[in-house]
XYZ file of C-alpha atoms in Angstrom:
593
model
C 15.004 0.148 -14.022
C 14.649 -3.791 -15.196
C 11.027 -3.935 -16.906
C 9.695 -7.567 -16.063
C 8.026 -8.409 -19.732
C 4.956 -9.981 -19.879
C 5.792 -13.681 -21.142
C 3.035 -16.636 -21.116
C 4.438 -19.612 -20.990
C 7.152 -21.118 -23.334
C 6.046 -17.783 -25.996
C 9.244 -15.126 -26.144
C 6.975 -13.061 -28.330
C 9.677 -10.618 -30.306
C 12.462 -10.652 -27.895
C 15.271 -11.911 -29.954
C 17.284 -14.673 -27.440
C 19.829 -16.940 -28.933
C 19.132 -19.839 -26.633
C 14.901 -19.093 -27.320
C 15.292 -19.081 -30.689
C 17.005 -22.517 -30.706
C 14.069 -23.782 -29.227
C 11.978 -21.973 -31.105
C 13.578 -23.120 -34.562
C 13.386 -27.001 -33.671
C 10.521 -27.258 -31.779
C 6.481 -27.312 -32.442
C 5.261 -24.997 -30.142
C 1.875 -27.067 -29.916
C 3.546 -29.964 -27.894
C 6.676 -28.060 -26.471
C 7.469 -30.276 -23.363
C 7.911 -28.684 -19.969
C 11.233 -30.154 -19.291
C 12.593 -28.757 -22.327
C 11.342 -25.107 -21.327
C 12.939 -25.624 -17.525
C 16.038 -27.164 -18.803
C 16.659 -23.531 -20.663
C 18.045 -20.570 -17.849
C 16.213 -18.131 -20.238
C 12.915 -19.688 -21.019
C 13.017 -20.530 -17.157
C 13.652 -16.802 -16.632
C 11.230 -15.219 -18.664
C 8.336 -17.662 -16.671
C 9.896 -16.527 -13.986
C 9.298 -13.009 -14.993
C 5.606 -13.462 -16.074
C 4.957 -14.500 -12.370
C 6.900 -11.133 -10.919
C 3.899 -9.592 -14.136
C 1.276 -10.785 -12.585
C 1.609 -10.360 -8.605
C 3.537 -7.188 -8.482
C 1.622 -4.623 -6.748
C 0.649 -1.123 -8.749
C -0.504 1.194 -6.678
C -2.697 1.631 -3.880
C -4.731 -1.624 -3.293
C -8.641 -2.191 -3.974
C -9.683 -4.311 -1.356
C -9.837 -7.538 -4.380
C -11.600 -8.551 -7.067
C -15.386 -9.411 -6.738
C -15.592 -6.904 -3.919
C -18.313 -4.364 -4.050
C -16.934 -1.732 -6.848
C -13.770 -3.205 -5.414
C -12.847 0.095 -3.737
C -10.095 1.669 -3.414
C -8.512 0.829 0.582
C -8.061 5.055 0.159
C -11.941 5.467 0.659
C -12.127 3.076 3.166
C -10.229 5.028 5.889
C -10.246 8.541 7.364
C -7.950 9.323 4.616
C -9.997 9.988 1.875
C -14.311 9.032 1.086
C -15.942 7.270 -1.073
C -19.629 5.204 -0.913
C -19.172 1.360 -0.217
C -21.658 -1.591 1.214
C -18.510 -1.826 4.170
C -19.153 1.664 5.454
C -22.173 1.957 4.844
C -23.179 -1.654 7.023
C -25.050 -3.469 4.009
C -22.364 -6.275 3.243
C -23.349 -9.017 1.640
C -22.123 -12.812 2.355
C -20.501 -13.292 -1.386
C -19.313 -9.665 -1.765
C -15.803 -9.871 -0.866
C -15.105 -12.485 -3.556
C -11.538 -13.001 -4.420
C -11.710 -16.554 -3.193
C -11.566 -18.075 -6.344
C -15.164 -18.755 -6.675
C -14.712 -18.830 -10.623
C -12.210 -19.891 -12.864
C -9.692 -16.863 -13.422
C -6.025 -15.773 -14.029
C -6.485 -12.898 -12.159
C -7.596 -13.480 -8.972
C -5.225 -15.212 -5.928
C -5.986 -18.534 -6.430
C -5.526 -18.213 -10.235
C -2.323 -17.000 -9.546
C -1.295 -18.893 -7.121
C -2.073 -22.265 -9.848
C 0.673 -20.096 -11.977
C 3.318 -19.710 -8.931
C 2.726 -23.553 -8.039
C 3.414 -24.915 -11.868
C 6.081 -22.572 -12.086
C 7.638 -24.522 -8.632
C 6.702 -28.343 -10.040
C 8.536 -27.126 -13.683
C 11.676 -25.669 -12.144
C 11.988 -28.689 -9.503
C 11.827 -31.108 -12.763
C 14.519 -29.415 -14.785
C 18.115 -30.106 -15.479
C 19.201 -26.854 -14.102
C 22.049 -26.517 -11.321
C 20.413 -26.497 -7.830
C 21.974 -23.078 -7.035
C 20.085 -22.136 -9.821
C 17.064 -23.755 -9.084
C 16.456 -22.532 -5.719
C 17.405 -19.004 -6.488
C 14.198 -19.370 -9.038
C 12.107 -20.933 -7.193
C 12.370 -18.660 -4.116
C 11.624 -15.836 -5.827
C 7.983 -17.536 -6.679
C 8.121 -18.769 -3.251
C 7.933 -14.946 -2.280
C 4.788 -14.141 -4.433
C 2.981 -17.353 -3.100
C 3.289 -15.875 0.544
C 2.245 -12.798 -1.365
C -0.882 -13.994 -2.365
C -1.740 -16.425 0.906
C -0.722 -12.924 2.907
C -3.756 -11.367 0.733
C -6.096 -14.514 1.331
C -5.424 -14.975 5.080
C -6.045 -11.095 6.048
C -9.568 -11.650 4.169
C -10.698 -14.637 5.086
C -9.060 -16.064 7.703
C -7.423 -19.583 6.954
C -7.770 -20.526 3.602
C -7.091 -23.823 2.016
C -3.174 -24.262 1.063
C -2.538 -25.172 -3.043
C 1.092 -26.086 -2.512
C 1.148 -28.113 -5.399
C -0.727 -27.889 -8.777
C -4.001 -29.699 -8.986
C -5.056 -31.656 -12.322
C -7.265 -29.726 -14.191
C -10.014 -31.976 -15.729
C -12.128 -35.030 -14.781
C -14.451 -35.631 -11.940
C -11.517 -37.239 -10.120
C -9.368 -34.024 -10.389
C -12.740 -32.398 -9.194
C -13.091 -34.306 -6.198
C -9.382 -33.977 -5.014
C -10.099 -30.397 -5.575
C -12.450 -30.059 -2.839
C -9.981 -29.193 -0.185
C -11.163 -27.809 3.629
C -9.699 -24.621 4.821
C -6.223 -24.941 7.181
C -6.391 -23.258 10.374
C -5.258 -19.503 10.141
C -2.569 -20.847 12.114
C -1.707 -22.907 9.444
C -1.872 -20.636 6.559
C -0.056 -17.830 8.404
C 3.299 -21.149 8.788
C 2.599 -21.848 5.206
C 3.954 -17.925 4.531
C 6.557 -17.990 6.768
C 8.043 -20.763 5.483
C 7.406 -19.405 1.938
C 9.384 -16.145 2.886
C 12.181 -18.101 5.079
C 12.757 -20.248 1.806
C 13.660 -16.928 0.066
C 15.672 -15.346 2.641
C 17.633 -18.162 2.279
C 17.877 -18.976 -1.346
C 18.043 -15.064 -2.498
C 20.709 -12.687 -2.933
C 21.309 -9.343 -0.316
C 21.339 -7.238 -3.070
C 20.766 -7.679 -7.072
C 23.058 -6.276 -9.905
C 21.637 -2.747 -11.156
C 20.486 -4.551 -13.936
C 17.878 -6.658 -12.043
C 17.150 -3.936 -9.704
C 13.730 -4.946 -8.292
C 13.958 -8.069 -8.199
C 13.145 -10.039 -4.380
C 15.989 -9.779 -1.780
C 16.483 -11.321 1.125
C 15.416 -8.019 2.854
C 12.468 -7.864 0.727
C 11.321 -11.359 2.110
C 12.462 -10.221 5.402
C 10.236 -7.619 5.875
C 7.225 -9.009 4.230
C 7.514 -11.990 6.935
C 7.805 -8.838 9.811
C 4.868 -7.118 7.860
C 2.721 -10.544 7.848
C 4.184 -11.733 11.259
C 2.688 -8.379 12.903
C -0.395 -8.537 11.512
C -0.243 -11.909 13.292
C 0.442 -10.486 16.602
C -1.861 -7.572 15.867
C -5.119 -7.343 17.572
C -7.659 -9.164 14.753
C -5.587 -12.116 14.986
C -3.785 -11.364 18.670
C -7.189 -10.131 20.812
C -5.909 -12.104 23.524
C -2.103 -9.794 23.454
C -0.451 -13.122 23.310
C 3.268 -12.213 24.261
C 4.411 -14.981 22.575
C 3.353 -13.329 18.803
C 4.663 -10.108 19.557
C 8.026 -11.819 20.209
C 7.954 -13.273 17.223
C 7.085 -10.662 15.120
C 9.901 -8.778 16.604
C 11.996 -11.243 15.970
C 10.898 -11.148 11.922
C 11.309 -7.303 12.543
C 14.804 -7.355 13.591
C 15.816 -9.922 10.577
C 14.867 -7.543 8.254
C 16.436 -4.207 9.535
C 19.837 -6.215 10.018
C 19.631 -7.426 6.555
C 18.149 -4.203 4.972
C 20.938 -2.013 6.730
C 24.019 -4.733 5.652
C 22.787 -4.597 2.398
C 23.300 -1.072 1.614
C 19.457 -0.095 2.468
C 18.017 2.573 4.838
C 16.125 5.323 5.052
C 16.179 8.207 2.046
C 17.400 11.218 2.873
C 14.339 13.142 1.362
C 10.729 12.705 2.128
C 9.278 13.603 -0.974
C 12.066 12.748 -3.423
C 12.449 9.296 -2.248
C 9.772 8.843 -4.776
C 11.798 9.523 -7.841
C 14.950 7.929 -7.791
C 14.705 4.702 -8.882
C 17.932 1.793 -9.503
C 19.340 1.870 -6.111
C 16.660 3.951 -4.180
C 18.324 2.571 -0.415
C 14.014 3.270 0.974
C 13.044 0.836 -1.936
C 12.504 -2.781 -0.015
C 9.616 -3.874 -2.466
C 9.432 -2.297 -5.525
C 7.308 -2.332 -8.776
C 9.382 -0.640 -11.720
C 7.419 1.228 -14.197
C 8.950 3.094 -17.266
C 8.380 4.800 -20.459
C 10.354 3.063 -22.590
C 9.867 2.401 -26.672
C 11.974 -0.515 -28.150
C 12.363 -3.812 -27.489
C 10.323 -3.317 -24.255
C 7.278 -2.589 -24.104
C 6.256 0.599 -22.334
C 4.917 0.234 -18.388
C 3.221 2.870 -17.222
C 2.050 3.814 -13.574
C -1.572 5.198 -13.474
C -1.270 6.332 -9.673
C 0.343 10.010 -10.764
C -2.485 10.402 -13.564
C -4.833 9.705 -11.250
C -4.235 11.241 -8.896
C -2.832 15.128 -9.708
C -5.822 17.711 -10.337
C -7.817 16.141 -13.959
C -7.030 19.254 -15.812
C -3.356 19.171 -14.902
C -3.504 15.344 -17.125
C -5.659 13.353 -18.710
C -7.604 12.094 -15.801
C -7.207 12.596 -12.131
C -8.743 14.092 -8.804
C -8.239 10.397 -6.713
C -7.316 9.832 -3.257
C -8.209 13.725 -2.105
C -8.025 13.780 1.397
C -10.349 14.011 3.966
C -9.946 17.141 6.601
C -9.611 14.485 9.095
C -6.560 13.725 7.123
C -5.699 17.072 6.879
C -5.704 17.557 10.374
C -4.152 14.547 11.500
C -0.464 16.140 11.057
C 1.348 17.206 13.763
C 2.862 20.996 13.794
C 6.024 21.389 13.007
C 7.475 20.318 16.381
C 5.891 17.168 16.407
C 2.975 18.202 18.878
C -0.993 17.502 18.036
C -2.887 20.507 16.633
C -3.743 22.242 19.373
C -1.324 20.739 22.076
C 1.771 22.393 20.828
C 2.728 25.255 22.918
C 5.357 27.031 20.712
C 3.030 26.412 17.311
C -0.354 27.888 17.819
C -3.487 26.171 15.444
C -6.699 27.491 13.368
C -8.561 25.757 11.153
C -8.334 29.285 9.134
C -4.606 28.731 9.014
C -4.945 25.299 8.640
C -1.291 24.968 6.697
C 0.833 27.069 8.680
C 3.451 25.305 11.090
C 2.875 21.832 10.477
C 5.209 18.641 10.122
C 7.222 19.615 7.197
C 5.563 16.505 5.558
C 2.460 17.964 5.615
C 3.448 19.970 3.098
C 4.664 17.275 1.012
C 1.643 15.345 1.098
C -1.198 17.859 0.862
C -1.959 20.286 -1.789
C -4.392 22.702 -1.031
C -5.801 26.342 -2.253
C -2.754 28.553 -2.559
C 0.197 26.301 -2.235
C 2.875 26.561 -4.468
C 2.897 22.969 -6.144
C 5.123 22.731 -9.238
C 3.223 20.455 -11.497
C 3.632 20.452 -15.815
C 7.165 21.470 -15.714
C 6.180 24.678 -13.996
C 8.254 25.531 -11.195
C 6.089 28.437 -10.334
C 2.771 26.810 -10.332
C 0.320 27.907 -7.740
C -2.654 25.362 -6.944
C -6.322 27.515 -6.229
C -9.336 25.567 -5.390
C -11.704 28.218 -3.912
C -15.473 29.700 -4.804
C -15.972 32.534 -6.096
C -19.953 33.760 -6.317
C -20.772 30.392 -5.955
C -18.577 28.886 -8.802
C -15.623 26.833 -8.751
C -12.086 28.532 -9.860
C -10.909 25.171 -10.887
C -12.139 23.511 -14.102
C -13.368 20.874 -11.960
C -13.530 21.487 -8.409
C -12.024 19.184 -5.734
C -14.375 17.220 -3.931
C -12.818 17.892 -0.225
C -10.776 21.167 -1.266
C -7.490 19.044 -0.999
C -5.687 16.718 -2.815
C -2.469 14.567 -2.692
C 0.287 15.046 -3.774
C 2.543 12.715 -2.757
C 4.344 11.065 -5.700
C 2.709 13.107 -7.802
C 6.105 13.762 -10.549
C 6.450 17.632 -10.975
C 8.269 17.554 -14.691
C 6.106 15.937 -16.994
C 3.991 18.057 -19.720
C 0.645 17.976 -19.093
C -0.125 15.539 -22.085
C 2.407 13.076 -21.311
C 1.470 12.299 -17.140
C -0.418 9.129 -18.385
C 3.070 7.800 -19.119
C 4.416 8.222 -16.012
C 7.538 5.599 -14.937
C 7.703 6.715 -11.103
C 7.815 3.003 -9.431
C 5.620 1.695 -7.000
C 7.431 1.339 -3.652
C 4.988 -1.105 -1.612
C 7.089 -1.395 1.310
C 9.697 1.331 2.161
C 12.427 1.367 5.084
C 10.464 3.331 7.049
C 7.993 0.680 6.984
C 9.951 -1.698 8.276
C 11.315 0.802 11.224
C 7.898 1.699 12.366
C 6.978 -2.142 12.503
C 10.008 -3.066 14.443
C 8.925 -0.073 16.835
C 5.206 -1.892 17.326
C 6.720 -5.187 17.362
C 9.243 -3.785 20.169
C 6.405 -2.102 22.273
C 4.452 -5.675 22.111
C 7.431 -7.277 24.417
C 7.946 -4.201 25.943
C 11.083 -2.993 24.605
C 9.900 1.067 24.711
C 12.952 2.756 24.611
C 13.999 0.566 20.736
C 10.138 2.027 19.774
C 10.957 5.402 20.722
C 14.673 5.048 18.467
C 12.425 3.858 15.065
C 9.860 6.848 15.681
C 12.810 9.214 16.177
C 14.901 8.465 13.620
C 11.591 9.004 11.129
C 10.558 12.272 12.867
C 14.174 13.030 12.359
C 14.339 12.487 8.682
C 10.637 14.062 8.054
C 12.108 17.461 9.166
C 10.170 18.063 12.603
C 12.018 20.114 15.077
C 14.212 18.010 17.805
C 13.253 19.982 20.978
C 15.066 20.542 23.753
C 14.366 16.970 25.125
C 15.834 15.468 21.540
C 12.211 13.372 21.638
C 11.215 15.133 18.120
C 7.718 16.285 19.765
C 7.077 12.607 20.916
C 5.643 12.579 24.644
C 8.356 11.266 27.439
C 8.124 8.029 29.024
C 4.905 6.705 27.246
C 3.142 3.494 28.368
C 2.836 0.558 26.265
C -0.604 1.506 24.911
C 0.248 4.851 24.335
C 3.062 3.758 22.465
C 0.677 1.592 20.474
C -1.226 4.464 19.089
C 1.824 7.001 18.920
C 3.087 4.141 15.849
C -0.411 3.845 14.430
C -0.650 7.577 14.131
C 2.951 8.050 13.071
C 2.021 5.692 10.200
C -0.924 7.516 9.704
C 1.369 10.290 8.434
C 4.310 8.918 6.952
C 2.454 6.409 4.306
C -0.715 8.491 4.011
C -2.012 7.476 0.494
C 0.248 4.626 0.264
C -2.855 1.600 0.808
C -2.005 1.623 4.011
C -3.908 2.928 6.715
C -7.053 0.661 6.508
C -5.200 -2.393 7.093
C -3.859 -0.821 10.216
C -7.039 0.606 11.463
C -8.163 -3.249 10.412
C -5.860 -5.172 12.041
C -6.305 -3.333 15.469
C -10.126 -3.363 14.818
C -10.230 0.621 15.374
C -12.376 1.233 12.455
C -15.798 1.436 14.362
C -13.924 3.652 16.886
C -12.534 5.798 14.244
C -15.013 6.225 12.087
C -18.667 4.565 12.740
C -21.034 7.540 13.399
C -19.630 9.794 11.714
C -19.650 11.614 8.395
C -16.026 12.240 6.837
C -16.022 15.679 6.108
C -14.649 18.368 3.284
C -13.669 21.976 3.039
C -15.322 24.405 0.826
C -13.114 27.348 0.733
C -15.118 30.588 -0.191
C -13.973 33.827 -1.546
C -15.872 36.517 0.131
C -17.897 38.939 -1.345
C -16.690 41.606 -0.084
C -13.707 43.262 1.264
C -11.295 41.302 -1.440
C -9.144 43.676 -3.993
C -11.150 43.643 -7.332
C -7.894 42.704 -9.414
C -7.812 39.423 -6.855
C -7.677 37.262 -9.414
C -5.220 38.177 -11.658
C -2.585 39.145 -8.550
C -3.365 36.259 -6.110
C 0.243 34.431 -7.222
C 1.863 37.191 -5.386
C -0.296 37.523 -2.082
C 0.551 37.093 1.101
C -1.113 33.664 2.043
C -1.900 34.430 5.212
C -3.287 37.793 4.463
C -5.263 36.127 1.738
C -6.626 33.153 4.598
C -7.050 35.864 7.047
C -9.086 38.557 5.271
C -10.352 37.506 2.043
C -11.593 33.562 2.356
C -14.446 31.457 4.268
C -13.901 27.891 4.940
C -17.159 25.799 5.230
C -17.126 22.429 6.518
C -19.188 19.800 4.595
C -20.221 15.887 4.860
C -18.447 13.859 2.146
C -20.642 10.766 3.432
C -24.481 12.281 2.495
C -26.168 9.176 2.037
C -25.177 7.484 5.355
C -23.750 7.640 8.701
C -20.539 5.412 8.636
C -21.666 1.739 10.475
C -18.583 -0.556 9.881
C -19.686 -4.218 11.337
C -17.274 -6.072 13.473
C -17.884 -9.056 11.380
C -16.028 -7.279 8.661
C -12.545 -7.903 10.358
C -13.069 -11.636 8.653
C -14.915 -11.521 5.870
C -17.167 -13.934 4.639
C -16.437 -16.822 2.147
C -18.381 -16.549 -0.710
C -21.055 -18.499 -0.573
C -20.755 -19.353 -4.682
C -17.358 -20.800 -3.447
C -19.224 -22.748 -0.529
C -21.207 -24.497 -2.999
C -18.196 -25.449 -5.225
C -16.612 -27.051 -2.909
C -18.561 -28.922 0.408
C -15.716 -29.275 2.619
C -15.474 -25.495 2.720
C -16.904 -24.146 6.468
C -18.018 -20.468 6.801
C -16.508 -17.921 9.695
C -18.411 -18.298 12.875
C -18.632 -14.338 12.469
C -20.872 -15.178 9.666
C -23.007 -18.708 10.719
C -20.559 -20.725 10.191
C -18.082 -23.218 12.394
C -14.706 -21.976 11.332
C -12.387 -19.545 14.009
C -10.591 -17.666 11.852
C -8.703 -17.172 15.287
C -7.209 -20.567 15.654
């Protein structure tokens, strides 16, 4: 996969470029003039490259810089737990801060001052205009990137379209700019991503395989267009935004599916193939090269695999409400199915074959290390852990989690980052569809990703969904099909946001682990040196305890509805005076207009 190399500015560092090192041999660096940088295709390029650098996504999102411990959106959910000032009702007005209350190359604003230069530069050079837009829409795609961030936060934000002088109390006072409508800042995207669809290619050269297509644009306008129609920014069900969010929708899956992209034909594996993965719509490429790149490695497999299988891990360990949000293995709820009978004893037996390939848990057979044959055991025994470090809620994920490497080289891990898959972009054409009432296109999407996942078809061909569903129920067959497909993917707390179901979902409650117990009796004395050849469900059956625990001890979960628009900082209120504050918190903005 194409590594995008870090490159600030005109400096090519030690990559050895004919056309660079002209400019390089004649020039002084000190006073090297814009237009001569962004009359160069390759000094143009490698800009262009420290912008894809800086914006591409990692991993599973915190919710931004300058939030409280800026937490993982994983502990923020029923997914997984973790203390924060959001669940626990405490939120404070400047604690959500990545408004650009300080002056910083990280945070969106900084980057967006990058992204806007980078558009004035190009716009100046002598390059062709073919050229020139192709460059410039790519940019044009991580702008709407970073508004997309913003506007979810906040609201409307102000729009930096162009760059703004840096110095003098002139350049200070044209800086003070009042926020655009959320109205406005959600057209400013659009027409961001519309530029690209246009100006991009369908599909990229293997060589600069993950770069921005015109499907990629696509279905970050259907992503950001639903979130539009979606209830935090829709509470009214405005028809009108539901049609065109399916119209976004429908854009994308046309251009996806001409373009040679769809869904892969494995679940788990999807994860590991990389130039020309057809499920890969946005894509961050990681490697572990040595040379004359540098190497890029992705910290979510570290990280997240048990700590003494790698140098660090035990992240994103799900929550028994996670656990038990998978269907059995023909598609029915735990519990409802009538050919798949469920215990919490036998929590793992039946279930949507993804279930398995999201969850590891005590006794599964997870090959990890280069160990095929590697069995995963997380019980008590007299009290005491079996693990070298126990797992907080007796699971963990495993999604994505690379099987082969040696245990002292998972910190160099190149599995890429897919941000948005195909299935994505099915499942929000099937919400879009169900907005204007198109039910019978929902039920194809959820299908044809039941399909792929494995579940049985049933007689009815439905895949376990219910028949004939209402609108609503519909609604929340999507949100829980989502639920399941990108579980651990930084997901599932921007759903739950955008259809303001968090107080519903979680407020009140405690999210809750599994401590799985090895009685004291009863169990053969050799148990642990012959449990890699027991029956499982003998084992389950006869020989453990499961004990359910609160992973939330210091509070009751008391999510705020003024949360669904955050406050503006008030350090970034007193920057700037023509800034207003949500009505949600005092102020006289409507983040809903």
């Amino acid at each position: 996969m194409k590594l995008f190399p870090k490159i600030v500015a005109v400096c090519c560092s030690s990559l050895v470029l004919t056309s660079c090192m002209e400019v390089l041999d004649k020039t002084d660096l000190g006073s090297t003039s814009g237009a001569l940088i962004f009359n160069d295709s390759t000094l143009t390029q490698m800009n262009l490259d420290f912008v894809y650098d800086q914006n591409l996504p990692t991993g599973i999102a915190t919710l931004g810089p300058g939030s409280p411990n800026s937490p993982s959106v994983t502990t923020l959910s029923d997914e997984s737990f973790g203390e924060s000032k959001l669940l626990e009702g405490s939120l404070l007005v400047n604690e959500v801060g990545d408004f650009g209350t300080a002056l910083s190359a990280t945070n969106n604003y900084g980057k967006i001052r990058v992204i806007n230069m980078f558009l004035s530069d190009v716009n100046a050079g002598t390059l062709p205009q073919y050229t020139k837009n192709k460059l410039r829409a790519q940019a044009q795609f991580f702008r709407a990137w970073r508004y997309f961030d913003l506007v979810r936060l906040y609201g409307g934000v102000p729009l930096v379209l162009t760059p703004l002088a840096a110095v003098g109390v002139e350049a200070r006072d044209k800086a003070f700019l009042p926020r655009n409508s959320t109205t406005e800042t959600f057209a400013a995207i659009v027409k961001d991503l519309d530029s690209t669809i246009a100006s991009v290619p369908g599909r990229w050269n293997s060589s600069d395989w993950g770069r921005i297509t015109k499907g990629t644009a696509a279905a970050l306008k259907g992503r950001v267009l639903l979130t539009a129609a979606s209830p935090q920014f829709n509470p009214g069900d405005a028809v009108a935004k539901w049609q065109t969010a399916y119209d976004a929708n429908k854009q994308a899956v046309d251009l996806l599916t001409a373009n040679g992209y769809g869904l892969h034909a494995s679940f788990d594996q999807l994860w590991f193939q990389e130039v020309n993965n057809p499920e890969a719509v946005f894509v961050t490429g990681f490697n572990t090269a040595t040379g004359d790149q540098a190497r890029k490695n992705n910290g979510y497999d570290n990280a997240t695999r048990p700590s003494y299988t790698g140098t660090s891990g035990g992240s994103n360990q799900p929550s028994w409400e996670m656990v038990k949000a998978f269907p059995m293995l023909d598609g029915k709820k735990p519990g409802e199915s009538t050919k798949y009978a469920y215990s919490d004893q036998l929590f793992y037996k039946n279930r949507d074959p993804r279930f398995n390939k999201t969850i590891a848990y005590n006794g599964v057979n997870w090959p990890l290390n280069g160990n095929t044959s590697y069995k995963l055991w997380t019980y008590f025994a007299g009290g005491k852990t079996v693990e070298p470090k126990a797992t907080n809620t007796g699971f963990y994920t495993r999604k994505a989690v690379n099987p082969t490497p040696a245990i002292g080289d998972v910190q160099f891990s190149g599995t890429d980052w897919i941000e948005i898959r195909f299935a994505e972009v099915l499942l929000n054409l099937a919400e879009s569809a169900v907005g204007i009432n198109k039910l019978d296109e929902a039920y194809t999407q959820l299908i044809a990703i039941r399909k792929r996942a494995g579940i049985e078809a049933g007689t009815d061909g439905l895949y376990g969904l219910k028949a004939n569903m209402t609108r609503a129920e519909l609604f929340s067959a999507i949100l829980d099909e989502r639920q399941i497909e990108f579980a651990f993917e930084g997901k599932r707390f921007w759903d739950l946001r955008r259809w303001k179901l968090i107080e519903k979902t979680l407020n009140g409650t405690r999210r809750t682990g599994v401590t799985i117990n090895l009685k004291t009796t009863g169990v053969p004395a050799d148990f642990a040196t012959t449990r890699d050849n027991i029956n499982l469900d003998l084992a389950y059956t006869n020989y453990f305890t499961l004990e359910f625990k609160p992973l939330d001890t210091k509070y009751a979960i008391n999510w705020k509805p003024e949360y669904y628009f955050f406050a503006i900082p008030q350090s970034a209120i007193d920057n700037n005076p023509k800034l207003i504050q949500n009505t949600t918190w005092g102020g006289a903005f409507d983040p809903l207009k």
